[in-house]
PDB file of C-alpha atoms in Angstrom:
ATOM      1  CA  UNK A   1       0.000   0.000   0.000  1.00 92.00           C
ATOM      2  CA  UNK A   2       2.890   2.328   0.748  1.00 95.00           C
ATOM      3  CA  UNK A   3       4.438   1.675  -2.674  1.00 95.00           C
ATOM      4  CA  UNK A   4       1.094   2.402  -4.348  1.00 96.00           C
ATOM      5  CA  UNK A   5       0.748   5.638  -2.385  1.00 95.00           C
ATOM      6  CA  UNK A   6       4.250   6.725  -3.342  1.00 96.00           C
ATOM      7  CA  UNK A   7       3.563   5.900  -7.000  1.00 96.00           C
ATOM      8  CA  UNK A   8       0.380   7.988  -6.942  1.00 95.00           C
ATOM      9  CA  UNK A   9       2.098  10.960  -5.279  1.00 95.00           C
ATOM     10  CA  UNK A  10       5.062  10.848  -7.686  1.00 95.00           C
ATOM     11  CA  UNK A  11       2.778  10.555 -10.719  1.00 95.00           C
ATOM     12  CA  UNK A  12       0.633  13.450  -9.495  1.00 90.00           C
ATOM     13  CA  UNK A  13       3.774  15.523  -8.933  1.00 89.00           C
ATOM     14  CA  UNK A  14       5.084  14.829 -12.432  1.00 92.00           C
ATOM     15  CA  UNK A  15       1.747  15.666 -14.060  1.00 89.00           C
ATOM     16  CA  UNK A  16       1.128  18.772 -11.924  1.00 86.00           C
ATOM     17  CA  UNK A  17       4.730  20.079 -12.151  1.00 88.00           C
ATOM     18  CA  UNK A  18       4.280  22.196 -15.342  1.00 86.00           C
ATOM     19  CA  UNK A  19       1.490  24.173 -13.650  1.00 83.00           C
ATOM     20  CA  UNK A  20       3.601  25.209 -10.638  1.00 82.00           C
ATOM     21  CA  UNK A  21       4.895  28.288 -12.450  1.00 85.00           C
ATOM     22  CA  UNK A  22       2.560  30.752 -10.787  1.00 87.00           C
ATOM     23  CA  UNK A  23      -0.208  30.849  -8.214  1.00 88.00           C
ATOM     24  CA  UNK A  24      -2.665  31.935 -10.935  1.00 90.00           C
ATOM     25  CA  UNK A  25      -2.001  28.794 -12.977  1.00 89.00           C
ATOM     26  CA  UNK A  26      -2.429  26.581  -9.916  1.00 87.00           C
ATOM     27  CA  UNK A  27      -5.760  28.233  -9.121  1.00 87.00           C
ATOM     28  CA  UNK A  28      -6.910  27.831 -12.754  1.00 87.00           C
ATOM     29  CA  UNK A  29      -6.130  24.111 -12.660  1.00 86.00           C
ATOM     30  CA  UNK A  30      -8.078  23.681  -9.417  1.00 83.00           C
ATOM     31  CA  UNK A  31     -11.032  25.725 -10.736  1.00 81.00           C
ATOM     32  CA  UNK A  32     -11.154  23.646 -13.939  1.00 80.00           C
ATOM     33  CA  UNK A  33     -10.966  20.342 -12.073  1.00 78.00           C
ATOM     34  CA  UNK A  34     -13.616  21.379  -9.509  1.00 73.00           C
ATOM     35  CA  UNK A  35     -16.011  23.832 -11.245  1.00 68.00           C
ATOM     36  CA  UNK A  36     -17.845  24.895  -8.079  1.00 69.00           C
ATOM     37  CA  UNK A  37     -18.691  28.362  -9.423  1.00 71.00           C
ATOM     38  CA  UNK A  38     -20.894  26.718 -11.996  1.00 66.00           C
ATOM     39  CA  UNK A  39     -24.247  26.059 -10.414  1.00 65.00           C
ATOM     40  CA  UNK A  40     -26.220  22.869 -10.080  1.00 61.00           C
ATOM     41  CA  UNK A  41     -28.552  23.957 -12.889  1.00 65.00           C
ATOM     42  CA  UNK A  42     -25.791  23.773 -15.499  1.00 69.00           C
ATOM     43  CA  UNK A  43     -24.720  20.353 -14.244  1.00 68.00           C
ATOM     44  CA  UNK A  44     -28.267  19.004 -14.496  1.00 71.00           C
ATOM     45  CA  UNK A  45     -28.699  20.432 -17.998  1.00 73.00           C
ATOM     46  CA  UNK A  46     -25.418  18.881 -19.079  1.00 76.00           C
ATOM     47  CA  UNK A  47     -26.391  15.484 -17.636  1.00 78.00           C
ATOM     48  CA  UNK A  48     -29.797  15.571 -19.302  1.00 84.00           C
ATOM     49  CA  UNK A  49     -28.244  16.584 -22.621  1.00 82.00           C
ATOM     50  CA  UNK A  50     -25.758  13.709 -22.466  1.00 84.00           C
ATOM     51  CA  UNK A  51     -28.572  11.228 -21.830  1.00 85.00           C
ATOM     52  CA  UNK A  52     -30.848  12.617 -24.539  1.00 88.00           C
ATOM     53  CA  UNK A  53     -28.007  12.923 -27.047  1.00 85.00           C
ATOM     54  CA  UNK A  54     -27.488   9.146 -27.003  1.00 85.00           C
ATOM     55  CA  UNK A  55     -31.151   8.586 -27.863  1.00 83.00           C
ATOM     56  CA  UNK A  56     -30.990  11.173 -30.661  1.00 83.00           C
ATOM     57  CA  UNK A  57     -27.908   9.526 -32.169  1.00 84.00           C
ATOM     58  CA  UNK A  58     -29.474   6.072 -31.964  1.00 80.00           C
ATOM     59  CA  UNK A  59     -32.633   7.337 -33.636  1.00 79.00           C
ATOM     60  CA  UNK A  60     -30.602   8.868 -36.463  1.00 79.00           C
ATOM     61  CA  UNK A  61     -28.569   5.709 -36.971  1.00 78.00           C
ATOM     62  CA  UNK A  62     -31.253   3.060 -36.560  1.00 75.00           C
ATOM     63  CA  UNK A  63     -34.397   4.880 -37.510  1.00 70.00           C
ATOM     64  CA  UNK A  64     -37.612   5.163 -35.551  1.00 64.00           C
ATOM     65  CA  UNK A  65     -38.918   1.677 -36.392  1.00 67.00           C
ATOM     66  CA  UNK A  66     -35.789  -0.111 -35.220  1.00 64.00           C
ATOM     67  CA  UNK A  67     -35.759   1.958 -32.028  1.00 55.00           C
ATOM     68  CA  UNK A  68     -39.370   0.970 -31.334  1.00 66.00           C
ATOM     69  CA  UNK A  69     -38.406  -2.707 -31.627  1.00 68.00           C
ATOM     70  CA  UNK A  70     -35.654  -2.273 -29.039  1.00 61.00           C
ATOM     71  CA  UNK A  71     -38.115  -0.974 -26.459  1.00 60.00           C
TER      72      UNK A  71
END
């Protein structure tokens, strides 16, 4: 477990190292990873769009009749 923890910390350090140039870049990385300023409404809209988009693509590919048979 200790070796795994060390591997994770070293990997994170290597990946995060280019962004340690300034405090502004570090804050931008954290804001982009955890978009807390964006409200719950936008998250729900994005989730709904992702779910509906799959159905739209299937309907375009298969056609309405084939989609009705799947149900």
